[in-house]
PDB file of C-alpha atoms in Angstrom:
ATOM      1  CA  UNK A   1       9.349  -1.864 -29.190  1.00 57.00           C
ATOM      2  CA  UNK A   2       7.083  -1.047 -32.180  1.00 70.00           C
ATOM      3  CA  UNK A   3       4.168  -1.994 -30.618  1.00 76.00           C
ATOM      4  CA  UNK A   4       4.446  -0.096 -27.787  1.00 78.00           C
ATOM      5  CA  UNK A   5       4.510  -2.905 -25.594  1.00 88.00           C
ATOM      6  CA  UNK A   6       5.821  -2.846 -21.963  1.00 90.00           C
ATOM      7  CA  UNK A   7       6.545  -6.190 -20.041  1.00 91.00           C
ATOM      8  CA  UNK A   8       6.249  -5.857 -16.291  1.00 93.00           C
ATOM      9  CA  UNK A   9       7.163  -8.516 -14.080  1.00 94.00           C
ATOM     10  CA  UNK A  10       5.434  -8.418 -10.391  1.00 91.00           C
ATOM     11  CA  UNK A  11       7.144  -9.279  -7.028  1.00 90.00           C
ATOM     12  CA  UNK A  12       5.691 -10.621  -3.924  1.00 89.00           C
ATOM     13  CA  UNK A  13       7.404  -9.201  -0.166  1.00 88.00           C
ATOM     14  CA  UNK A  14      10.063 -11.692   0.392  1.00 89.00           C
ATOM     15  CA  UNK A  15       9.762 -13.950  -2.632  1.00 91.00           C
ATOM     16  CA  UNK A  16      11.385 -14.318  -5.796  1.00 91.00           C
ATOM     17  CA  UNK A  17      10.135 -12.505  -8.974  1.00 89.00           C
ATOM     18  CA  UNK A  18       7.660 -14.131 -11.226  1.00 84.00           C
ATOM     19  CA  UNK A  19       8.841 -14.224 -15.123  1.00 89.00           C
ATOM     20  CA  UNK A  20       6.542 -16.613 -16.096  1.00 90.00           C
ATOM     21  CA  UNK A  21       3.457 -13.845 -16.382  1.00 90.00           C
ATOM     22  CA  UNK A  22       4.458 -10.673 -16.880  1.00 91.00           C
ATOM     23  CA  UNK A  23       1.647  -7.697 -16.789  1.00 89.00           C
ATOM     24  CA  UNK A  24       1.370  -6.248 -20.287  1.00 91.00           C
ATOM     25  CA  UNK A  25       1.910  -2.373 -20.547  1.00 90.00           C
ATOM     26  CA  UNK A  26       0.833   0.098 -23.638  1.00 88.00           C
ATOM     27  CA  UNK A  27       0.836   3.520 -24.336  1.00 82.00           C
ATOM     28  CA  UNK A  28      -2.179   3.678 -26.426  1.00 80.00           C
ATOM     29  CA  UNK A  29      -4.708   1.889 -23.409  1.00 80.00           C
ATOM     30  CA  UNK A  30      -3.835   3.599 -20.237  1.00 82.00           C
ATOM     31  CA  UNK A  31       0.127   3.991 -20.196  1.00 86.00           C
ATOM     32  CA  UNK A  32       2.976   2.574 -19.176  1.00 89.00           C
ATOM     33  CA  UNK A  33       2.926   3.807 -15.422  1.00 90.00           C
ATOM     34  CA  UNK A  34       3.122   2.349 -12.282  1.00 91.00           C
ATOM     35  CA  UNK A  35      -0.410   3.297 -11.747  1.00 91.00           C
ATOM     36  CA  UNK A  36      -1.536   1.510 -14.733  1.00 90.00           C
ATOM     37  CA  UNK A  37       0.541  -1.604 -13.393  1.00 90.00           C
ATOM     38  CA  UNK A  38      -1.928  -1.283 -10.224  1.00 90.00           C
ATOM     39  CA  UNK A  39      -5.075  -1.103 -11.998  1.00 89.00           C
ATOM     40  CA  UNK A  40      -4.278  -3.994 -14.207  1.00 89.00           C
ATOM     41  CA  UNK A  41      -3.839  -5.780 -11.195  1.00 89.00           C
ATOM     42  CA  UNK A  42      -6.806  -4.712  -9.267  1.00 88.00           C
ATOM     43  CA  UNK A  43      -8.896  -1.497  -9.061  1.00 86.00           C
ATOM     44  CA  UNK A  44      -8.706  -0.729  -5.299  1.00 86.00           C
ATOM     45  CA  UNK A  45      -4.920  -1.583  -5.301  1.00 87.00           C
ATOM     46  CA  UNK A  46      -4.628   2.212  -6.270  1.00 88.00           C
ATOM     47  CA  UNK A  47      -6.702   3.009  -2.862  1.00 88.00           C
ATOM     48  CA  UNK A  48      -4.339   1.803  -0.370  1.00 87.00           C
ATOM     49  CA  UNK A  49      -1.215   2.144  -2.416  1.00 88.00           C
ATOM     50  CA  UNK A  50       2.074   3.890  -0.344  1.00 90.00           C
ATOM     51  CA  UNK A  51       4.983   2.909  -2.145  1.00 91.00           C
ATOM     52  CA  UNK A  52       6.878   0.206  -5.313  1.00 93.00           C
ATOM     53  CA  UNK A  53       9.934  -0.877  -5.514  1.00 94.00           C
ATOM     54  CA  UNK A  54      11.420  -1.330  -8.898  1.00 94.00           C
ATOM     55  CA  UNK A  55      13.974  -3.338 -10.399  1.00 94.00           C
ATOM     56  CA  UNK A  56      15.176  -2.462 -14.093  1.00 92.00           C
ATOM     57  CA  UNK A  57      16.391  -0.050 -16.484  1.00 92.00           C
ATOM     58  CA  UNK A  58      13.685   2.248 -15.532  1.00 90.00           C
ATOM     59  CA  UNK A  59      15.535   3.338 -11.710  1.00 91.00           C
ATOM     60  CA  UNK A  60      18.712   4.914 -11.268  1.00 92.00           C
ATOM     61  CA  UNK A  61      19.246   2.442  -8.215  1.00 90.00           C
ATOM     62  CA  UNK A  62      18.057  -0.863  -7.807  1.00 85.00           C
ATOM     63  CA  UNK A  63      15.933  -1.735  -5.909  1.00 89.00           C
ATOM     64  CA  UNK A  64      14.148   2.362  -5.777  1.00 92.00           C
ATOM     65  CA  UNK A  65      11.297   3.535  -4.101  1.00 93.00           C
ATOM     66  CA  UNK A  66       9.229   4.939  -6.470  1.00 93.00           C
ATOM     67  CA  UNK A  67       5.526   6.750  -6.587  1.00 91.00           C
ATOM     68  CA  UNK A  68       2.345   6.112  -9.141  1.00 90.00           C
ATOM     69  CA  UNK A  69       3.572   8.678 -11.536  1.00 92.00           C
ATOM     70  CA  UNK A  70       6.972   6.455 -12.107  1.00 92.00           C
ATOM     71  CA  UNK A  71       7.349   5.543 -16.042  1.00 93.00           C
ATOM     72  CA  UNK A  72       7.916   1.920 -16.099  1.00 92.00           C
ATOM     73  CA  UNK A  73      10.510   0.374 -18.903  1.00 91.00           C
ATOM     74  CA  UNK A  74      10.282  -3.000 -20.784  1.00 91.00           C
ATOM     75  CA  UNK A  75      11.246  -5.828 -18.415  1.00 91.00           C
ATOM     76  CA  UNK A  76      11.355  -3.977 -14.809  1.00 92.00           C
ATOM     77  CA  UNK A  77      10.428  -5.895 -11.929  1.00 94.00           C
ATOM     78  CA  UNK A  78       7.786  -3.958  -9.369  1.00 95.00           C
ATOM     79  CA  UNK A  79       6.540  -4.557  -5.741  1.00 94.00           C
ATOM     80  CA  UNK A  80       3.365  -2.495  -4.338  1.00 92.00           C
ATOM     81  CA  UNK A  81       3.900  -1.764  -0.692  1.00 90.00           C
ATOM     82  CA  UNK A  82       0.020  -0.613   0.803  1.00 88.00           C
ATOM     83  CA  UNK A  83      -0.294   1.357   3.385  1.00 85.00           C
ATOM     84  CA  UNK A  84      -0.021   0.248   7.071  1.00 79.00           C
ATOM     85  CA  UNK A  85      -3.696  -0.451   8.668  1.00 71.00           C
ATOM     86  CA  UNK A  86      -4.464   2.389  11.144  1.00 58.00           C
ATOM     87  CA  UNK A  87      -4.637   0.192  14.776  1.00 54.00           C
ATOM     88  CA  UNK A  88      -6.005   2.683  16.613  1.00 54.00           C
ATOM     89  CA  UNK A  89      -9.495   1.663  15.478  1.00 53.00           C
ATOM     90  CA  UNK A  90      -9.133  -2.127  16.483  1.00 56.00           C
ATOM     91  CA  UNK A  91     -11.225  -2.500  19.136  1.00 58.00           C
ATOM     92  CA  UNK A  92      -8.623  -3.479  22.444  1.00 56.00           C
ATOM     93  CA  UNK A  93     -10.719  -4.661  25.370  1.00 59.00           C
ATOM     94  CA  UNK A  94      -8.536  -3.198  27.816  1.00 59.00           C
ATOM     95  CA  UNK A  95      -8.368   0.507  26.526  1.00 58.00           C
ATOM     96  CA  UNK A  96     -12.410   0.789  25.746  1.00 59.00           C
ATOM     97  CA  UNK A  97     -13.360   4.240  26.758  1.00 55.00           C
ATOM     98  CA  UNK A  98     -16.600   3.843  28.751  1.00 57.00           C
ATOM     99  CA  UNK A  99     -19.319   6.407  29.151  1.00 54.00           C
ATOM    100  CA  UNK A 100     -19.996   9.825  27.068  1.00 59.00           C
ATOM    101  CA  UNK A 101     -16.992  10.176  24.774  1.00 61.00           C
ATOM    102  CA  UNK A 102     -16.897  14.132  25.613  1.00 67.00           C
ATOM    103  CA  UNK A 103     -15.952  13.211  29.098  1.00 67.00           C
ATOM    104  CA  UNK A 104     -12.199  12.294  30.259  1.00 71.00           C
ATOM    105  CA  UNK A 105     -11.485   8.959  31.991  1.00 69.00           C
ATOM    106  CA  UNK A 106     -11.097  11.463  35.111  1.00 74.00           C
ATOM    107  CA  UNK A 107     -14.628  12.750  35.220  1.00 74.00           C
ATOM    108  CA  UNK A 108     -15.954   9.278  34.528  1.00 71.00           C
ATOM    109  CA  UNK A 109     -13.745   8.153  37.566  1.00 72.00           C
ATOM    110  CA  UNK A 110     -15.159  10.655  39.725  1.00 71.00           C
ATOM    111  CA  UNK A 111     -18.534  10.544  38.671  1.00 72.00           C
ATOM    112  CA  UNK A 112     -19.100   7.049  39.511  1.00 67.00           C
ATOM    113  CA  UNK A 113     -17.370   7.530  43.173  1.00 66.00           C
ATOM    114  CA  UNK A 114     -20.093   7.556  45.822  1.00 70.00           C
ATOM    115  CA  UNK A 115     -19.945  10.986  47.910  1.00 67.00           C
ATOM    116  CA  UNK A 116     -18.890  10.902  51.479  1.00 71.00           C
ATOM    117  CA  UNK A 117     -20.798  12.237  54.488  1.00 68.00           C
TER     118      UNK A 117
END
């Protein structure tokens, strides 16, 4: 407590805390926020963060959902929930537009048709 010194234990989805290695918080360096938990981890964790769950004296409720501005307390357990991946840019071989992309899948239709006469 003198030091300044914030223990944070980290939480994989569906697994059991790990105590053995906790990630070491401090006021002075960058602060004892969940933000700070994320870079410690990894720089680009910040990039596709959307949510943590926390466990400790730091929550009202336990588990909570909490943002990157959350002010973590000595011993609180933390999960990083990223962000979904968007799936609408996987590429789906059965809904592959084909042709200009300013025309409709109704003027493509029609403009491949051979004309009666």
């Amino acid at each position: 407590e003198y030091l300044g010194l914030v223990r944070v234990y980290t939480k994989p989805r569906g697994k059991k805390p790990d105590f053995d290695d906790p990630l070491v918080l401090t006021d002075g360096r960058h602060g004892t926020t969940v933000e700070a938990a994320c870079k410690q981890v990894h720089r680009s964790l910040i990039q596709g963060f959307d949510y943590a769950m926390v466990w400790g004296t730091s929550v009202k409720h336990t588990p909570q959902r909490v943002g990157l501005a959350h002010v973590l307390q000595d011993e609180d357990v933390i999960q990083v929930v990223k962000k979904a991946k968007d799936k609408s840019n996987t590429a789906d071989p059965y809904n592959q537009k084909q042709g200009p992309v300013n025309q409709s899948r109704q003027q493509i239709k029609k403009a491949k048709k051979p004309l009666k006469s």
